[in-house]
Amino acid sequence: MAGPHLVAFGISGSLFLLTLHRQFVPGYGPFAAAVAVLAGELSAVLLSRRAQRADSLPEAA
């Protein structure tokens, strides 16, 4: 029961830390760091939906 909550907490924490990393190490501003992280997240969502759609296709004989 706690597994999904821990995964969601871990993903949220990693996004927070990745945004902070982008601000302090390469020197991005807050908005630029958010856009850089958002680009990766959007591509992951789009690829995930594409994979789900491919799984639902009927198999060729």
mmCIF file of N, CA and C in Angstrom:
data_model
loop_
_atom_site.group_PDB
_atom_site.id
_atom_site.type_symbol
_atom_site.label_atom_id
_atom_site.label_comp_id
_atom_site.label_asym_id
_atom_site.label_seq_id
_atom_site.Cartn_x
_atom_site.Cartn_y
_atom_site.Cartn_z
ATOM 1 N N MET A 1 0.825 -1.201 0.000
ATOM 2 C CA MET A 1 0.000 0.000 0.000
ATOM 3 C C MET A 1 0.867 1.262 0.000
ATOM 4 N N ALA A 2 2.014 1.219 0.617
ATOM 5 C CA ALA A 2 2.850 2.414 0.706
ATOM 6 C C ALA A 2 3.757 2.572 -0.513
ATOM 7 N N GLY A 3 3.890 1.533 -1.322
ATOM 8 C CA GLY A 3 4.791 1.576 -2.470
ATOM 9 C C GLY A 3 4.517 2.716 -3.440
ATOM 10 N N PRO A 4 3.291 2.863 -3.929
ATOM 11 C CA PRO A 4 3.028 3.969 -4.861
ATOM 12 C C PRO A 4 3.282 5.348 -4.253
ATOM 13 N N HIS A 5 3.016 5.477 -2.967
ATOM 14 C CA HIS A 5 3.258 6.759 -2.316
ATOM 15 C C HIS A 5 4.757 7.051 -2.230
ATOM 16 N N LEU A 6 5.532 6.027 -1.955
ATOM 17 C CA LEU A 6 6.981 6.219 -1.897
ATOM 18 C C LEU A 6 7.558 6.549 -3.270
ATOM 19 N N VAL A 7 7.026 5.925 -4.304
ATOM 20 C CA VAL A 7 7.489 6.217 -5.664
ATOM 21 C C VAL A 7 7.156 7.659 -6.038
ATOM 22 N N ALA A 8 5.925 8.086 -5.750
ATOM 23 C CA ALA A 8 5.527 9.465 -6.055
ATOM 24 C C ALA A 8 6.385 10.461 -5.271
ATOM 25 N N PHE A 9 6.668 10.148 -4.024
ATOM 26 C CA PHE A 9 7.517 11.016 -3.209
ATOM 27 C C PHE A 9 8.932 11.083 -3.787
ATOM 28 N N GLY A 10 9.457 9.954 -4.221
ATOM 29 C CA GLY A 10 10.793 9.921 -4.799
ATOM 30 C C GLY A 10 10.885 10.678 -6.104
ATOM 31 N N ILE A 11 9.883 10.548 -6.946
ATOM 32 C CA ILE A 11 9.888 11.272 -8.217
ATOM 33 C C ILE A 11 9.799 12.768 -7.976
ATOM 34 N N SER A 12 8.923 13.176 -7.071
ATOM 35 C CA SER A 12 8.794 14.603 -6.756
ATOM 36 C C SER A 12 10.096 15.145 -6.187
ATOM 37 N N GLY A 13 10.713 14.397 -5.296
ATOM 38 C CA GLY A 13 11.976 14.837 -4.711
ATOM 39 C C GLY A 13 13.087 14.929 -5.732
ATOM 40 N N SER A 14 13.135 13.970 -6.649
ATOM 41 C CA SER A 14 14.191 14.012 -7.654
ATOM 42 C C SER A 14 14.001 15.189 -8.608
ATOM 43 N N LEU A 15 12.752 15.515 -8.954
ATOM 44 C CA LEU A 15 12.520 16.684 -9.805
ATOM 45 C C LEU A 15 12.931 17.972 -9.095
ATOM 46 N N PHE A 16 12.657 18.040 -7.796
ATOM 47 C CA PHE A 16 13.059 19.203 -7.015
ATOM 48 C C PHE A 16 14.580 19.334 -6.988
ATOM 49 N N LEU A 17 15.259 18.230 -6.716
ATOM 50 C CA LEU A 17 16.720 18.278 -6.638
ATOM 51 C C LEU A 17 17.353 18.521 -8.006
ATOM 52 N N LEU A 18 16.766 17.979 -9.059
ATOM 53 C CA LEU A 18 17.299 18.215 -10.401
ATOM 54 C C LEU A 18 17.177 19.684 -10.781
ATOM 55 N N THR A 19 16.072 20.317 -10.412
ATOM 56 C CA THR A 19 15.902 21.730 -10.700
ATOM 57 C C THR A 19 16.921 22.565 -9.926
ATOM 58 N N LEU A 20 17.147 22.209 -8.654
ATOM 59 C CA LEU A 20 18.160 22.922 -7.872
ATOM 60 C C LEU A 20 19.556 22.724 -8.455
ATOM 61 N N HIS A 21 19.831 21.512 -8.903
ATOM 62 C CA HIS A 21 21.137 21.240 -9.523
ATOM 63 C C HIS A 21 21.339 22.121 -10.745
ATOM 64 N N ARG A 22 20.301 22.230 -11.576
ATOM 65 C CA ARG A 22 20.413 23.061 -12.781
ATOM 66 C C ARG A 22 20.649 24.525 -12.441
ATOM 67 N N GLN A 23 20.157 24.961 -11.303
ATOM 68 C CA GLN A 23 20.352 26.360 -10.928
ATOM 69 C C GLN A 23 21.752 26.615 -10.386
ATOM 70 N N PHE A 24 22.272 25.711 -9.572
ATOM 71 C CA PHE A 24 23.515 25.998 -8.870
ATOM 72 C C PHE A 24 24.768 25.498 -9.591
ATOM 73 N N VAL A 25 24.694 24.416 -10.336
ATOM 74 C CA VAL A 25 25.893 23.904 -10.987
ATOM 75 C C VAL A 25 26.126 24.594 -12.338
ATOM 76 N N PRO A 26 25.204 24.486 -13.315
ATOM 77 C CA PRO A 26 25.469 25.197 -14.576
ATOM 78 C C PRO A 26 25.158 26.692 -14.507
ATOM 79 N N GLY A 27 24.391 27.113 -13.495
ATOM 80 C CA GLY A 27 24.093 28.528 -13.346
ATOM 81 C C GLY A 27 22.848 28.998 -14.072
ATOM 82 N N TYR A 28 21.910 28.100 -14.362
ATOM 83 C CA TYR A 28 20.647 28.503 -14.985
ATOM 84 C C TYR A 28 19.839 29.338 -14.005
ATOM 85 N N GLY A 29 18.962 30.167 -14.531
ATOM 86 C CA GLY A 29 17.999 30.872 -13.696
ATOM 87 C C GLY A 29 16.874 29.912 -13.324
ATOM 88 N N PRO A 30 16.006 30.304 -12.401
ATOM 89 C CA PRO A 30 14.917 29.414 -11.989
ATOM 90 C C PRO A 30 14.002 29.003 -13.147
ATOM 91 N N PHE A 31 13.649 29.953 -14.004
ATOM 92 C CA PHE A 31 12.757 29.630 -15.116
ATOM 93 C C PHE A 31 13.435 28.725 -16.128
ATOM 94 N N ALA A 32 14.677 28.996 -16.455
ATOM 95 C CA ALA A 32 15.411 28.173 -17.423
ATOM 96 C C ALA A 32 15.610 26.757 -16.889
ATOM 97 N N ALA A 33 15.852 26.633 -15.599
ATOM 98 C CA ALA A 33 16.013 25.303 -15.005
ATOM 99 C C ALA A 33 14.697 24.525 -15.076
ATOM 100 N N ALA A 34 13.585 25.212 -14.819
ATOM 101 C CA ALA A 34 12.280 24.543 -14.885
ATOM 102 C C ALA A 34 11.955 24.108 -16.307
ATOM 103 N N VAL A 35 12.276 24.939 -17.278
ATOM 104 C CA VAL A 35 12.015 24.593 -18.677
ATOM 105 C C VAL A 35 12.877 23.410 -19.099
ATOM 106 N N ALA A 36 14.123 23.377 -18.645
ATOM 107 C CA ALA A 36 15.007 22.262 -18.991
ATOM 108 C C ALA A 36 14.486 20.948 -18.414
ATOM 109 N N VAL A 37 13.994 20.969 -17.193
ATOM 110 C CA VAL A 37 13.454 19.757 -16.575
ATOM 111 C C VAL A 37 12.124 19.393 -17.223
ATOM 112 N N LEU A 38 11.318 20.391 -17.533
ATOM 113 C CA LEU A 38 10.008 20.143 -18.126
ATOM 114 C C LEU A 38 10.133 19.478 -19.496
ATOM 115 N N ALA A 39 11.137 19.849 -20.268
ATOM 116 C CA ALA A 39 11.335 19.247 -21.590
ATOM 117 C C ALA A 39 11.569 17.742 -21.466
ATOM 118 N N GLY A 40 12.372 17.337 -20.512
ATOM 119 C CA GLY A 40 12.602 15.907 -20.303
ATOM 120 C C GLY A 40 11.366 15.178 -19.825
ATOM 121 N N GLU A 41 10.598 15.816 -18.954
ATOM 122 C CA GLU A 41 9.389 15.181 -18.433
ATOM 123 C C GLU A 41 8.322 15.038 -19.514
ATOM 124 N N LEU A 42 8.169 16.050 -20.345
ATOM 125 C CA LEU A 42 7.185 15.960 -21.426
ATOM 126 C C LEU A 42 7.542 14.857 -22.414
ATOM 127 N N SER A 43 8.811 14.715 -22.725
ATOM 128 C CA SER A 43 9.208 13.644 -23.641
ATOM 129 C C SER A 43 8.953 12.278 -23.008
ATOM 130 N N ALA A 44 9.155 12.144 -21.708
ATOM 131 C CA ALA A 44 8.873 10.874 -21.036
ATOM 132 C C ALA A 44 7.387 10.556 -21.077
ATOM 133 N N VAL A 45 6.542 11.552 -20.883
ATOM 134 C CA VAL A 45 5.088 11.336 -20.929
ATOM 135 C C VAL A 45 4.653 10.938 -22.330
ATOM 136 N N LEU A 46 5.167 11.632 -23.336
ATOM 137 C CA LEU A 46 4.783 11.309 -24.710
ATOM 138 C C LEU A 46 5.244 9.915 -25.113
ATOM 139 N N LEU A 47 6.454 9.542 -24.746
ATOM 140 C CA LEU A 47 6.939 8.205 -25.071
ATOM 141 C C LEU A 47 6.176 7.135 -24.308
ATOM 142 N N SER A 48 5.762 7.433 -23.096
ATOM 143 C CA SER A 48 4.984 6.487 -22.309
ATOM 144 C C SER A 48 3.632 6.236 -22.962
ATOM 145 N N ARG A 49 2.990 7.305 -23.415
ATOM 146 C CA ARG A 49 1.685 7.140 -24.084
ATOM 147 C C ARG A 49 1.832 6.375 -25.389
ATOM 148 N N ARG A 50 2.915 6.635 -26.098
ATOM 149 C CA ARG A 50 3.146 5.920 -27.363
ATOM 150 C C ARG A 50 3.370 4.430 -27.098
ATOM 151 N N ALA A 51 4.087 4.103 -26.035
ATOM 152 C CA ALA A 51 4.323 2.704 -25.688
ATOM 153 C C ALA A 51 3.027 2.024 -25.269
ATOM 154 N N GLN A 52 2.168 2.721 -24.553
ATOM 155 C CA GLN A 52 0.883 2.141 -24.164
ATOM 156 C C GLN A 52 0.038 1.863 -25.390
ATOM 157 N N ARG A 53 0.065 2.783 -26.351
ATOM 158 C CA ARG A 53 -0.714 2.592 -27.569
ATOM 159 C C ARG A 53 -0.167 1.415 -28.373
ATOM 160 N N ALA A 54 1.139 1.232 -28.391
ATOM 161 C CA ALA A 54 1.739 0.123 -29.127
ATOM 162 C C ALA A 54 1.387 -1.203 -28.472
ATOM 163 N N ASP A 55 1.262 -1.229 -27.148
ATOM 164 C CA ASP A 55 0.884 -2.461 -26.461
ATOM 165 C C ASP A 55 -0.544 -2.864 -26.766
ATOM 166 N N SER A 56 -1.413 -1.899 -27.081
ATOM 167 C CA SER A 56 -2.800 -2.228 -27.304
ATOM 168 C C SER A 56 -3.097 -2.611 -28.748
ATOM 169 N N LEU A 57 -2.116 -2.531 -29.637
ATOM 170 C CA LEU A 57 -2.332 -2.907 -31.026
ATOM 171 C C LEU A 57 -2.453 -4.438 -31.134
ATOM 172 N N PRO A 58 -3.320 -4.908 -32.051
ATOM 173 C CA PRO A 58 -3.424 -6.369 -32.227
ATOM 174 C C PRO A 58 -2.137 -6.932 -32.833
ATOM 175 N N GLU A 59 -1.802 -8.135 -32.454
ATOM 176 C CA GLU A 59 -0.585 -8.759 -32.963
ATOM 177 C C GLU A 59 -0.807 -9.250 -34.389
ATOM 178 N N ALA A 60 0.242 -9.172 -35.183
ATOM 179 C CA ALA A 60 0.158 -9.644 -36.568
ATOM 180 C C ALA A 60 0.246 -11.169 -36.567
ATOM 181 N N ALA A 61 -0.483 -11.767 -37.493
ATOM 182 C CA ALA A 61 -0.516 -13.235 -37.563
ATOM 183 C C ALA A 61 0.669 -13.805 -38.266
#
